[in-house]
mmCIF file with all atom_site columns, C-alpha atoms in Angstrom:
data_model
loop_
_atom_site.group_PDB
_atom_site.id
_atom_site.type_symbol
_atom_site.label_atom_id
_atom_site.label_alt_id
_atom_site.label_comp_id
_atom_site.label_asym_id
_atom_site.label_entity_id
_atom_site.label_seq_id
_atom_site.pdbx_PDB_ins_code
_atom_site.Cartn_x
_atom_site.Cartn_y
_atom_site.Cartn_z
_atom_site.occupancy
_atom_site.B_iso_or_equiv
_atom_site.pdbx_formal_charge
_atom_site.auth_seq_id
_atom_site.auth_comp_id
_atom_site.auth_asym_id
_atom_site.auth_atom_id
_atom_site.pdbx_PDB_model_num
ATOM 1   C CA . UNK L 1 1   ? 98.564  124.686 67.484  1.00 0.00 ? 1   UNK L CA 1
ATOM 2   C CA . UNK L 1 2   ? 99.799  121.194 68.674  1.00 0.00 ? 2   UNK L CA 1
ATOM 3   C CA . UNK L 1 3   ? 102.309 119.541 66.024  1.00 0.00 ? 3   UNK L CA 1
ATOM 4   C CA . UNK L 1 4   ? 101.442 116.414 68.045  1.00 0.00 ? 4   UNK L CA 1
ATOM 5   C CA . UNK L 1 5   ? 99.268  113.830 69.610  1.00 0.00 ? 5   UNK L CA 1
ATOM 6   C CA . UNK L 1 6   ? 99.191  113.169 73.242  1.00 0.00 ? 6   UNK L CA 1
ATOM 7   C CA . UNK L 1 7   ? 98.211  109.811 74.296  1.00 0.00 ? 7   UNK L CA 1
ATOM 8   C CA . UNK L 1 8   ? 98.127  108.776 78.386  1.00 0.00 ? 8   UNK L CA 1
ATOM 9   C CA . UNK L 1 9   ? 99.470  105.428 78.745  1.00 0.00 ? 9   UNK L CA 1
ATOM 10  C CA . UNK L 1 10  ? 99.777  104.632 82.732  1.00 0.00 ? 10  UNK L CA 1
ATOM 11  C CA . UNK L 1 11  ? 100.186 106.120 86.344  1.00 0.00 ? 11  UNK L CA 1
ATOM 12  C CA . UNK L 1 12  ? 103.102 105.378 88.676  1.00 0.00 ? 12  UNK L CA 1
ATOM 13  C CA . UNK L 1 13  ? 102.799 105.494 92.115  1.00 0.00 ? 13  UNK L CA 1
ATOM 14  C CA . UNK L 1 14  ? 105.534 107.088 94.210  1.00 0.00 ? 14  UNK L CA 1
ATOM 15  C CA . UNK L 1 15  ? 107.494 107.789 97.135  1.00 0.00 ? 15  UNK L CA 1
ATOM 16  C CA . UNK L 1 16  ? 109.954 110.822 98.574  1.00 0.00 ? 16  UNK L CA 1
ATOM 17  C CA . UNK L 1 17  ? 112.623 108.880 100.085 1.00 0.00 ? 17  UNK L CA 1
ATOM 18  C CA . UNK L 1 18  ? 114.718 112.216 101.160 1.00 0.00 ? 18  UNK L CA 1
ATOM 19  C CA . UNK L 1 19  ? 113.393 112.208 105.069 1.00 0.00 ? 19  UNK L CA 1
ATOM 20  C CA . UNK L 1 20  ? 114.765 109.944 107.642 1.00 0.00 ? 20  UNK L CA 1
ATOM 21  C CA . UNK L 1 21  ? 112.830 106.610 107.724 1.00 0.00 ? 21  UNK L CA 1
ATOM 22  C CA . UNK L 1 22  ? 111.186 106.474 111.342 1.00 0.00 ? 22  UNK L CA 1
ATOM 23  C CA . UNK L 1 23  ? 109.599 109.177 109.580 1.00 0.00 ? 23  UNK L CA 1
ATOM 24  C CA . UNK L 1 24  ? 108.429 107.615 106.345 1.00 0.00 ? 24  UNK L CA 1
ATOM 25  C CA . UNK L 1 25  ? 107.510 104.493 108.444 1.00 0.00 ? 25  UNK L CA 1
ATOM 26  C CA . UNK L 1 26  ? 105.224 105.919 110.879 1.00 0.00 ? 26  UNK L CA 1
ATOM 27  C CA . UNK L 1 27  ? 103.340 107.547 108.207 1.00 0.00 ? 27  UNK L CA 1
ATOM 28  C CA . UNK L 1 28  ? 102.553 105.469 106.100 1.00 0.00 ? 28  UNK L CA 1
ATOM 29  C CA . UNK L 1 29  ? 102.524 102.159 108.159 1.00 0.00 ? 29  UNK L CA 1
ATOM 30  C CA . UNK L 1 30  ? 100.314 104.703 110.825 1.00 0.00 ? 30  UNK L CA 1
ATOM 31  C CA . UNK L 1 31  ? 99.277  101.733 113.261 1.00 0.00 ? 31  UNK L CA 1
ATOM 32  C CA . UNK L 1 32  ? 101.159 100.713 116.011 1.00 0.00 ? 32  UNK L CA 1
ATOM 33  C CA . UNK L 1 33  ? 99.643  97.076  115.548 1.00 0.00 ? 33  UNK L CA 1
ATOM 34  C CA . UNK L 1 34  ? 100.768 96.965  111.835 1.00 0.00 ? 34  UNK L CA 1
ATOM 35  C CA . UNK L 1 35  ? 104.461 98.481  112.523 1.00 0.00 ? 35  UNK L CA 1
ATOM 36  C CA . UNK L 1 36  ? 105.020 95.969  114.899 1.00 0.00 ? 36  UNK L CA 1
ATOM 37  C CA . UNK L 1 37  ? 103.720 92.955  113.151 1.00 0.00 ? 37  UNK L CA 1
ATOM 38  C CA . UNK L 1 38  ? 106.219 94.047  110.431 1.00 0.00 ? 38  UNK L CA 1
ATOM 39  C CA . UNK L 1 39  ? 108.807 93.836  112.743 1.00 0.00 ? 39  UNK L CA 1
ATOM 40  C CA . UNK L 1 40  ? 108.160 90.846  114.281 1.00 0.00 ? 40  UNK L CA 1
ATOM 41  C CA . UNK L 1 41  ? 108.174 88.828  110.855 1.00 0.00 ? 41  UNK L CA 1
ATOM 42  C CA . UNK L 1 42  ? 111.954 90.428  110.516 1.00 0.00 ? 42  UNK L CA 1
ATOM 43  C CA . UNK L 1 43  ? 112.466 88.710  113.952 1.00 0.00 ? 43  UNK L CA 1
ATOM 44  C CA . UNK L 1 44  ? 111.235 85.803  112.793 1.00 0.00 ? 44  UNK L CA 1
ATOM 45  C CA . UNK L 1 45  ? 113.684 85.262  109.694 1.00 0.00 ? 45  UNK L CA 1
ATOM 46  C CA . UNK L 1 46  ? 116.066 86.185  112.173 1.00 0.00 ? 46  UNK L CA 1
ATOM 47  C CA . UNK L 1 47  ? 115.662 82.406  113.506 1.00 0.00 ? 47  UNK L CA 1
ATOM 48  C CA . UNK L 1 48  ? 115.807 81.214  110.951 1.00 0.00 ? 48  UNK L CA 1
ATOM 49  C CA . UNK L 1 49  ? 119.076 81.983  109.677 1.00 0.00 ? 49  UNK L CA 1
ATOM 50  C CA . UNK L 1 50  ? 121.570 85.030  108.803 1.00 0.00 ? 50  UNK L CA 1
ATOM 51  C CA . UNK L 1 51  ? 119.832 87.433  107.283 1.00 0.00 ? 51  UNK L CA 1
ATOM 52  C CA . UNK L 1 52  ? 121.559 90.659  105.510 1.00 0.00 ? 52  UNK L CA 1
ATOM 53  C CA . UNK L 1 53  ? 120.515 92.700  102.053 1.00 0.00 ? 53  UNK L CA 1
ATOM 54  C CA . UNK L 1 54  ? 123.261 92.920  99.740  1.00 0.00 ? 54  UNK L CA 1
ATOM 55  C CA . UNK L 1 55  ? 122.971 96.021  97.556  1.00 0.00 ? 55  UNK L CA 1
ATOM 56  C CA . UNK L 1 56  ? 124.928 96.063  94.172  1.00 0.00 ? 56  UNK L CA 1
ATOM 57  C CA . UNK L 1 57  ? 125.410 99.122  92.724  1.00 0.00 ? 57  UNK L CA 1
ATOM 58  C CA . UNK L 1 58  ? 128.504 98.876  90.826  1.00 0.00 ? 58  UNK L CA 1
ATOM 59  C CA . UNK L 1 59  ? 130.960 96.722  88.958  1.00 0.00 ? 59  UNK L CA 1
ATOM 60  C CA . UNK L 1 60  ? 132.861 96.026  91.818  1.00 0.00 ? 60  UNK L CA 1
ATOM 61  C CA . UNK L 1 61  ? 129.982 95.159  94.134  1.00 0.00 ? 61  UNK L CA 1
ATOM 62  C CA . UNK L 1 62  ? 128.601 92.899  91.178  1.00 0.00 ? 62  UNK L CA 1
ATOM 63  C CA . UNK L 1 63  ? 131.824 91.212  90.570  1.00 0.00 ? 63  UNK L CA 1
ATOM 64  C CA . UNK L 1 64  ? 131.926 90.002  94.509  1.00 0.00 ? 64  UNK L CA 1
ATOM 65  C CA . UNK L 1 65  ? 127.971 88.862  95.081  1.00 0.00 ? 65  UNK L CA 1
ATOM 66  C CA . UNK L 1 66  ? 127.775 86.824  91.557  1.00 0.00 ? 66  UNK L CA 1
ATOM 67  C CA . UNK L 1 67  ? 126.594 84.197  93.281  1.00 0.00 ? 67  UNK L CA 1
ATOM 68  C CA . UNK L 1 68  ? 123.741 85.825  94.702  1.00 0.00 ? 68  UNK L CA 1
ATOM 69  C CA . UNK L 1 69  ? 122.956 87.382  91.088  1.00 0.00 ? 69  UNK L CA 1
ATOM 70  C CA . UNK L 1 70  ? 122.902 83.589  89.837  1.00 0.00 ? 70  UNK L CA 1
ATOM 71  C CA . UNK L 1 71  ? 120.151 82.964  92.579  1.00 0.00 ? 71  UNK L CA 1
ATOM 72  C CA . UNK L 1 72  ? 117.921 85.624  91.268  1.00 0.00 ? 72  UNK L CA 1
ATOM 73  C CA . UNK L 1 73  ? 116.357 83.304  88.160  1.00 0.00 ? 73  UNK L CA 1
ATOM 74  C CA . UNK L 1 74  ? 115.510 80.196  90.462  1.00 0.00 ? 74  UNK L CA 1
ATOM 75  C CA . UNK L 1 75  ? 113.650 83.090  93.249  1.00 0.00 ? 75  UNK L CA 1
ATOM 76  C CA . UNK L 1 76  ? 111.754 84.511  89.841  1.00 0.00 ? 76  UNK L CA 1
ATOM 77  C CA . UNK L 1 77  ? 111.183 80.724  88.504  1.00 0.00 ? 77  UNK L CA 1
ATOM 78  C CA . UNK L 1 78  ? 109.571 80.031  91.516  1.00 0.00 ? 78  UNK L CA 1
ATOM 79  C CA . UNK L 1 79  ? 107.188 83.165  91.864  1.00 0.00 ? 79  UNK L CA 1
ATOM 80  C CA . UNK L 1 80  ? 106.479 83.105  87.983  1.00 0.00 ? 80  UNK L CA 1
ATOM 81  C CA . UNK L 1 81  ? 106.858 79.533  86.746  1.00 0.00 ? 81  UNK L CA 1
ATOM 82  C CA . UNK L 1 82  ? 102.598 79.558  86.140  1.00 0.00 ? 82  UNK L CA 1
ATOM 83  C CA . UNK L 1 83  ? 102.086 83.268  84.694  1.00 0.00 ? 83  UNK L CA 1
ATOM 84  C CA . UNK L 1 84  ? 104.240 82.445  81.268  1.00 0.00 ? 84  UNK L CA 1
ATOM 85  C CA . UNK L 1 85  ? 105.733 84.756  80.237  1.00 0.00 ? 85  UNK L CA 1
ATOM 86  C CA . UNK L 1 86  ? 107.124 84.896  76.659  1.00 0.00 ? 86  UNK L CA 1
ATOM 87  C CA . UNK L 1 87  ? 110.243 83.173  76.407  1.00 0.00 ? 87  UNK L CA 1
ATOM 88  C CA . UNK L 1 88  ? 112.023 85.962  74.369  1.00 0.00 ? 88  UNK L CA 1
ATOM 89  C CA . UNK L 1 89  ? 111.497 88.393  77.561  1.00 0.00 ? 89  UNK L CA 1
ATOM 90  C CA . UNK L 1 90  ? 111.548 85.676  80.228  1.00 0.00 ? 90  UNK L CA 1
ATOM 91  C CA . UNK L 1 91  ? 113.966 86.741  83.006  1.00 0.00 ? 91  UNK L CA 1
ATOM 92  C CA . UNK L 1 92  ? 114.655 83.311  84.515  1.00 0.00 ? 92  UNK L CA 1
ATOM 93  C CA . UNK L 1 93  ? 114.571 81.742  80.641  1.00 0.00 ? 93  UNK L CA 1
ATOM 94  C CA . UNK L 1 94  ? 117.160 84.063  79.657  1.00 0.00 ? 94  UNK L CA 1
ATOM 95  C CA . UNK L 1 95  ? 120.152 84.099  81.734  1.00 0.00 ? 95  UNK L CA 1
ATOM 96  C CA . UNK L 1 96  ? 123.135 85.094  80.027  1.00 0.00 ? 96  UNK L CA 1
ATOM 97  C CA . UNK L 1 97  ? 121.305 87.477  78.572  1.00 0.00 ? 97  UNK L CA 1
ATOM 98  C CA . UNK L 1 98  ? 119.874 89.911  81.291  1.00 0.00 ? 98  UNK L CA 1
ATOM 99  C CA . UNK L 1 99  ? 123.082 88.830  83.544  1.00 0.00 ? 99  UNK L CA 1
ATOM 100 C CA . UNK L 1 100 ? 125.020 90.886  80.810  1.00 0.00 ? 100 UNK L CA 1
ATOM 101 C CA . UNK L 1 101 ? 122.553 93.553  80.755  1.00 0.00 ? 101 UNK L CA 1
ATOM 102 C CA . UNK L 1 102 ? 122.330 94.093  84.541  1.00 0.00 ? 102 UNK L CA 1
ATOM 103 C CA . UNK L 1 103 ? 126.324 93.503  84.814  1.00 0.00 ? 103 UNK L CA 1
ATOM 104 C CA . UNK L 1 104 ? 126.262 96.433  82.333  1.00 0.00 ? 104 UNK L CA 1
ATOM 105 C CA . UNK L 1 105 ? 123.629 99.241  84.422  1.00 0.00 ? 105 UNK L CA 1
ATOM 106 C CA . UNK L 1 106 ? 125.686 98.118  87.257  1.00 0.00 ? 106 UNK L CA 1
ATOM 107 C CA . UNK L 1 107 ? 128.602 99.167  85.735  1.00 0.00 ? 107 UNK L CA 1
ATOM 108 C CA . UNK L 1 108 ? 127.288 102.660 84.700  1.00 0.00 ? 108 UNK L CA 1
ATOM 109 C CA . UNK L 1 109 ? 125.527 103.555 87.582  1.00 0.00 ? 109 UNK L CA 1
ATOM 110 C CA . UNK L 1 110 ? 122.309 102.459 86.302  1.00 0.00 ? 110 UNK L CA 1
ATOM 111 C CA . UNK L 1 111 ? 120.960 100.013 88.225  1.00 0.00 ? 111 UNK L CA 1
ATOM 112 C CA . UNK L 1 112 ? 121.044 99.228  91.982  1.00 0.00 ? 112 UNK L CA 1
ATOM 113 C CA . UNK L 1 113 ? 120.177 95.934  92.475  1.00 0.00 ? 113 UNK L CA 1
ATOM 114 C CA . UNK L 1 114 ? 119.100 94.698  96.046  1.00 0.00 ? 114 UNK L CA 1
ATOM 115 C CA . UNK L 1 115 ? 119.057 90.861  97.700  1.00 0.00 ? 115 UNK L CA 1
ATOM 116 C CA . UNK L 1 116 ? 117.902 89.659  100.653 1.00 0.00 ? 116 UNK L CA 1
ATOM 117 C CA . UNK L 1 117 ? 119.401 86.821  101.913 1.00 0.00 ? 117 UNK L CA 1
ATOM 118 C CA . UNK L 1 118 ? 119.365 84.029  104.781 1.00 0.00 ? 118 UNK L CA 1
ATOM 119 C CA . UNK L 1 119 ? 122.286 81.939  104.822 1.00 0.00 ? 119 UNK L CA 1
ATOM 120 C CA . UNK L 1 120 ? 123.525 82.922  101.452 1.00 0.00 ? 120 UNK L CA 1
ATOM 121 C CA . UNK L 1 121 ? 120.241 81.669  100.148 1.00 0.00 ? 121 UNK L CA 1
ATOM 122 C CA . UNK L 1 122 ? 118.635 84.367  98.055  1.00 0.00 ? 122 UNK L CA 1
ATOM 123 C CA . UNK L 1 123 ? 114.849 84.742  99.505  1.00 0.00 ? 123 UNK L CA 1
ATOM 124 C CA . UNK L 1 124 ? 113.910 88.105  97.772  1.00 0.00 ? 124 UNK L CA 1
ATOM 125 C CA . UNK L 1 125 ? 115.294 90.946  95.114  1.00 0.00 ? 125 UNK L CA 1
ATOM 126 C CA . UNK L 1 126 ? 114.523 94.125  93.600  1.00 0.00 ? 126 UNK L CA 1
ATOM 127 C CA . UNK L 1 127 ? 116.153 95.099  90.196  1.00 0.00 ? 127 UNK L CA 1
ATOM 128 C CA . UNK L 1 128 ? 115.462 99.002  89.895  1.00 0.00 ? 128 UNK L CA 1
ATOM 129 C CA . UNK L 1 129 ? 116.736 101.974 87.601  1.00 0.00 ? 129 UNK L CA 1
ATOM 130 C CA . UNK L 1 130 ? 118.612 104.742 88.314  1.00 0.00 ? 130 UNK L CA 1
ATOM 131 C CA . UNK L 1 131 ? 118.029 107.935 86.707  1.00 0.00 ? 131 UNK L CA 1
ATOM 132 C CA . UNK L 1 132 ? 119.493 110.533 88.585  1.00 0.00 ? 132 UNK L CA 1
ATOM 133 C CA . UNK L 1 133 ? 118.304 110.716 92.271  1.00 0.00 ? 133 UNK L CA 1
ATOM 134 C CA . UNK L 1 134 ? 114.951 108.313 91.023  1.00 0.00 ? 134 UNK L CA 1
ATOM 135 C CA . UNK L 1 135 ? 115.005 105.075 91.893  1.00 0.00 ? 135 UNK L CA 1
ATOM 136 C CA . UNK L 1 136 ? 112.832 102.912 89.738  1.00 0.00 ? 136 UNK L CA 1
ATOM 137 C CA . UNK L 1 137 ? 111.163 99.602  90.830  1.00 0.00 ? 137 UNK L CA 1
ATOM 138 C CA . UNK L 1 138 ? 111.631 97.584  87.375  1.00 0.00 ? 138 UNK L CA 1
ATOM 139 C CA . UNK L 1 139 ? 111.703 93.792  88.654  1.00 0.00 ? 139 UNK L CA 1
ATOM 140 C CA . UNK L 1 140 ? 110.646 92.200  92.036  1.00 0.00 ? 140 UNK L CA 1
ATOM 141 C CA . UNK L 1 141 ? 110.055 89.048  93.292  1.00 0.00 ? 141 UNK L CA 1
ATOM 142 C CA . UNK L 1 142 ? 110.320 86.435  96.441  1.00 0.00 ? 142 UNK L CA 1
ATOM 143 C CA . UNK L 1 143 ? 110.530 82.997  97.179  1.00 0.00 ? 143 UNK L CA 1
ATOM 144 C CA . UNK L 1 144 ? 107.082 81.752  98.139  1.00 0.00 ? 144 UNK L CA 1
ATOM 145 C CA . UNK L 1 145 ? 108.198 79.466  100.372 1.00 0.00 ? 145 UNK L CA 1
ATOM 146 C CA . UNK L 1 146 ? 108.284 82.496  102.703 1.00 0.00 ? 146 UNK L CA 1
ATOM 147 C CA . UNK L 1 147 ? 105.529 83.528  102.048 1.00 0.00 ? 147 UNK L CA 1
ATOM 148 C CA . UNK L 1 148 ? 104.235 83.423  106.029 1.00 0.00 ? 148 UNK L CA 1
ATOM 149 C CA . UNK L 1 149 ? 107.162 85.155  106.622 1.00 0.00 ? 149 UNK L CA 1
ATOM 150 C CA . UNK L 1 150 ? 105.722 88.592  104.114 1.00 0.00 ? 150 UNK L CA 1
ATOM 151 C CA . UNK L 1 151 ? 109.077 88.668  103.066 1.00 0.00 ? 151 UNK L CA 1
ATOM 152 C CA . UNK L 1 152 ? 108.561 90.795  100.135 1.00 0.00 ? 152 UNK L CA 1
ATOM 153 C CA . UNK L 1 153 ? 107.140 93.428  102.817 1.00 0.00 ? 153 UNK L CA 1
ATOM 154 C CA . UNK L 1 154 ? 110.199 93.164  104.871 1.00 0.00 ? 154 UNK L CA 1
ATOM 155 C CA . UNK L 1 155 ? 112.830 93.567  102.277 1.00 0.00 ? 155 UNK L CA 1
ATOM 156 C CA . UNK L 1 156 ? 111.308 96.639  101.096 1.00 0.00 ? 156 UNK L CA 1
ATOM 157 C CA . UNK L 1 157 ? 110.879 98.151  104.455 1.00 0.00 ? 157 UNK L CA 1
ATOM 158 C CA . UNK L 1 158 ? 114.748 97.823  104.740 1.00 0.00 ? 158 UNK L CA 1
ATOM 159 C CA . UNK L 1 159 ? 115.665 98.516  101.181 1.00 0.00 ? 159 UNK L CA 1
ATOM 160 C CA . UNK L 1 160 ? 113.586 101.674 101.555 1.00 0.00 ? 160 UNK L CA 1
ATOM 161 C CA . UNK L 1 161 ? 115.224 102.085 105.080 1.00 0.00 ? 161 UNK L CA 1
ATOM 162 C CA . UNK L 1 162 ? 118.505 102.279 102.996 1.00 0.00 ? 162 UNK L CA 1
ATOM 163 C CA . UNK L 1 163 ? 117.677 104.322 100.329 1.00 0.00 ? 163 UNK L CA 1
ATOM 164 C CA . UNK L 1 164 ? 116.547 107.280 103.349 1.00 0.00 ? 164 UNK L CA 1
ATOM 165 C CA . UNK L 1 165 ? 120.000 107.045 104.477 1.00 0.00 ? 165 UNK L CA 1
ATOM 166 C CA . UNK L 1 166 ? 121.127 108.245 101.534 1.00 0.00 ? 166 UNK L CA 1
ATOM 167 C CA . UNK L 1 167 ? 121.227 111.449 100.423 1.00 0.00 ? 167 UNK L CA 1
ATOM 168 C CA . UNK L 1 168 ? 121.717 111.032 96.201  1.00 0.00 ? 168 UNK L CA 1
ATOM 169 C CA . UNK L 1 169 ? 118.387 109.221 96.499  1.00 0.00 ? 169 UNK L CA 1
ATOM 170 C CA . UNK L 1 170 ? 115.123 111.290 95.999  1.00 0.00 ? 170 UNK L CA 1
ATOM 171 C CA . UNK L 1 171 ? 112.324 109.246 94.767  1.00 0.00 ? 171 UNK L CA 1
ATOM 172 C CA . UNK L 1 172 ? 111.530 105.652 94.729  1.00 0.00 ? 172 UNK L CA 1
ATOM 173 C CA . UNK L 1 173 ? 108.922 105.240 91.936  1.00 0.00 ? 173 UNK L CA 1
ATOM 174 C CA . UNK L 1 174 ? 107.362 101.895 91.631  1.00 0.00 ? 174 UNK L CA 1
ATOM 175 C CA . UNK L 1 175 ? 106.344 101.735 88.309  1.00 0.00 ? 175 UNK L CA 1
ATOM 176 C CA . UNK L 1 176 ? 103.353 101.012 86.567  1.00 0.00 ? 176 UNK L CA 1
ATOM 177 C CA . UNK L 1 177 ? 100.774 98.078  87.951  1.00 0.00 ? 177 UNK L CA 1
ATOM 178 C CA . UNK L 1 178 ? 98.707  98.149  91.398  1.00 0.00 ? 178 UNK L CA 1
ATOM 179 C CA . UNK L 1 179 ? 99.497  96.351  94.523  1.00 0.00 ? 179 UNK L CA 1
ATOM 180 C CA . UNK L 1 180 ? 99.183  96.382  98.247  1.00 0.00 ? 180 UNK L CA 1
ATOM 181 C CA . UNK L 1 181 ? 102.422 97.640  99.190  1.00 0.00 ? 181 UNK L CA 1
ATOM 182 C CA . UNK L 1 182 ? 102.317 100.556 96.268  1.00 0.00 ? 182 UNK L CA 1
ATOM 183 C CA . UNK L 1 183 ? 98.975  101.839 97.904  1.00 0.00 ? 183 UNK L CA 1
ATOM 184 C CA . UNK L 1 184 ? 100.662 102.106 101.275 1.00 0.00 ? 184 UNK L CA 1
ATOM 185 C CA . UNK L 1 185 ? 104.300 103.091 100.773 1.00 0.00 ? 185 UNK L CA 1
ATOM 186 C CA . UNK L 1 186 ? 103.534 105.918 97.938  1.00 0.00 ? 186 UNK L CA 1
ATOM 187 C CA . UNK L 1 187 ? 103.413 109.793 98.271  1.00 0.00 ? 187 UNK L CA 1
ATOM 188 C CA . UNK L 1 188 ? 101.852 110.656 94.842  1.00 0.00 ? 188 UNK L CA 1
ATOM 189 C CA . UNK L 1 189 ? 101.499 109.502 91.163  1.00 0.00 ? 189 UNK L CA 1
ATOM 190 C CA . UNK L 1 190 ? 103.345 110.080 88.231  1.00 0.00 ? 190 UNK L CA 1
ATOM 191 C CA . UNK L 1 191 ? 101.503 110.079 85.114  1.00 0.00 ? 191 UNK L CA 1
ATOM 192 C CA . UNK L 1 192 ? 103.175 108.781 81.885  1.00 0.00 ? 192 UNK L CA 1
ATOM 193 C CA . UNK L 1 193 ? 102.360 109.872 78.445  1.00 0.00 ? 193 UNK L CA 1
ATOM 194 C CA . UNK L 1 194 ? 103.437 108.732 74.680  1.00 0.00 ? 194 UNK L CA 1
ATOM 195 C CA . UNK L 1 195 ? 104.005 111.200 72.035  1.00 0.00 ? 195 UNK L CA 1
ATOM 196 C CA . UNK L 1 196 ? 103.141 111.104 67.956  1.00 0.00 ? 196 UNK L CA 1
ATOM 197 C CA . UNK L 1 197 ? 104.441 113.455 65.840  1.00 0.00 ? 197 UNK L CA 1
ATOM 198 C CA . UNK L 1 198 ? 103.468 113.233 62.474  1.00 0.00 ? 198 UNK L CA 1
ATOM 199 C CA . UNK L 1 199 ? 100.066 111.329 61.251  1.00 0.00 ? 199 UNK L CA 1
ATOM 200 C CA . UNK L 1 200 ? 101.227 109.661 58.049  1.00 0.00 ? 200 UNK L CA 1
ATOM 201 C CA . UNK L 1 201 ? 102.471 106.206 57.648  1.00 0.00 ? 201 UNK L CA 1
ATOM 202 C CA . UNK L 1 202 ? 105.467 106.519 59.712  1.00 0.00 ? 202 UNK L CA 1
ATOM 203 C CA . UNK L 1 203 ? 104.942 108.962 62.913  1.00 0.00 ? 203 UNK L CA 1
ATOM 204 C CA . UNK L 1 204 ? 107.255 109.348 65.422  1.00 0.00 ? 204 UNK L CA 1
ATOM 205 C CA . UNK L 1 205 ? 106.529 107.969 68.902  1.00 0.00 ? 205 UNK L CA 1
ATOM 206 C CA . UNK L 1 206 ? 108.397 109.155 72.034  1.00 0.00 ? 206 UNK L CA 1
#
């Protein structure tokens, strides 16, 4: 007999990241047409400036690109100024805060952060988790203004190109939510499930 209740709270979509990319990319992006269109808006940002992807996994590595951790709240201003979020969990309201947090999962091997910029000018990031060899998608966002560009596309082609070359790295999971890129760049779903034990007036939840 059960000594708890199960309840399902959300799926995550997923991807195995432990092939070599030409692989992963020929898969999933399986036309010709589309893998080249891809390409050709990385071209394009090419002229427009110096583009690189910064990835900060560590204290050290946070301690040198600061300044491109600063940028991160004006890119997620921009791309969330009209949703609202609360202010007490506002990333770009609360600075100081989640700059300590993230300077701390940096520091334990916790978080890998990842930038894309042209010029120094931070265009697009993904905060994600690490637990173990699985790579969580917690917090993206780009710049709008490159929008035409699908610049959100082309970082994670290349951030995903990384994490292939890199053999500690399993799993990307992309967390809960729907979206375009999840649909093509995921292998299979993870479902997620909350726990009570007990039924009086203070049950456990896990």
């Amino acid at each position: 007999e059960k000594k708890y209740k199960e309840i399902f709270l959300y799926a995550c979509p997923a991807v195995d990241v432990n092939r070599p990319f030409y692989e992963l990319f020929r898969e999933k992006v399986n036309s010709s047409k589309k893998r080249a269109e891809l390409k050709k808006f990385q071209k394009k940002m090419d002229l427009i400036g110096n583009v690189r992807m910064i990835n900060i996994t560590d204290q050290e590595t946070f301690d040198d690109n600061r300044e491109f951790v600063h940028q991160l709240y004006d890119v997620h201003r921009e791309r969330f100024h009209t949703i609202y979020p609360p202010d007490d969990l506002c990333f770009y309201s609360n600075e100081a805060y989640y700059t300590q947090l993230l300077y701390s999962l940096a520091c334990n091997g916790d978080a890998l952060i990842s930038v894309l910029c042209i010029d120094n000018v931070v265009v697009s990031f993904l905060v994600t988790l690490v637990q173990r060899e699985v790579i969580v998608d917690w917090m993206p966002a780009f710049d709008p203004a490159f929008s035409k560009y699908s610049v959100g596309n082309v970082h994670l082609k290349m951030f995903l190109e990384y994490l292939c070359k890199n053999p500690q790295y399993k799993i990307l999971d992309f967390s809960k939510g729907t979206g375009t890129y999840k649909d093509r760049w995921s292998d299979f779903i993870t479902d997620n499930y909350a726990y009570i034990r007990g039924f009086g007036n203070n049950p456990l939840i896990t």
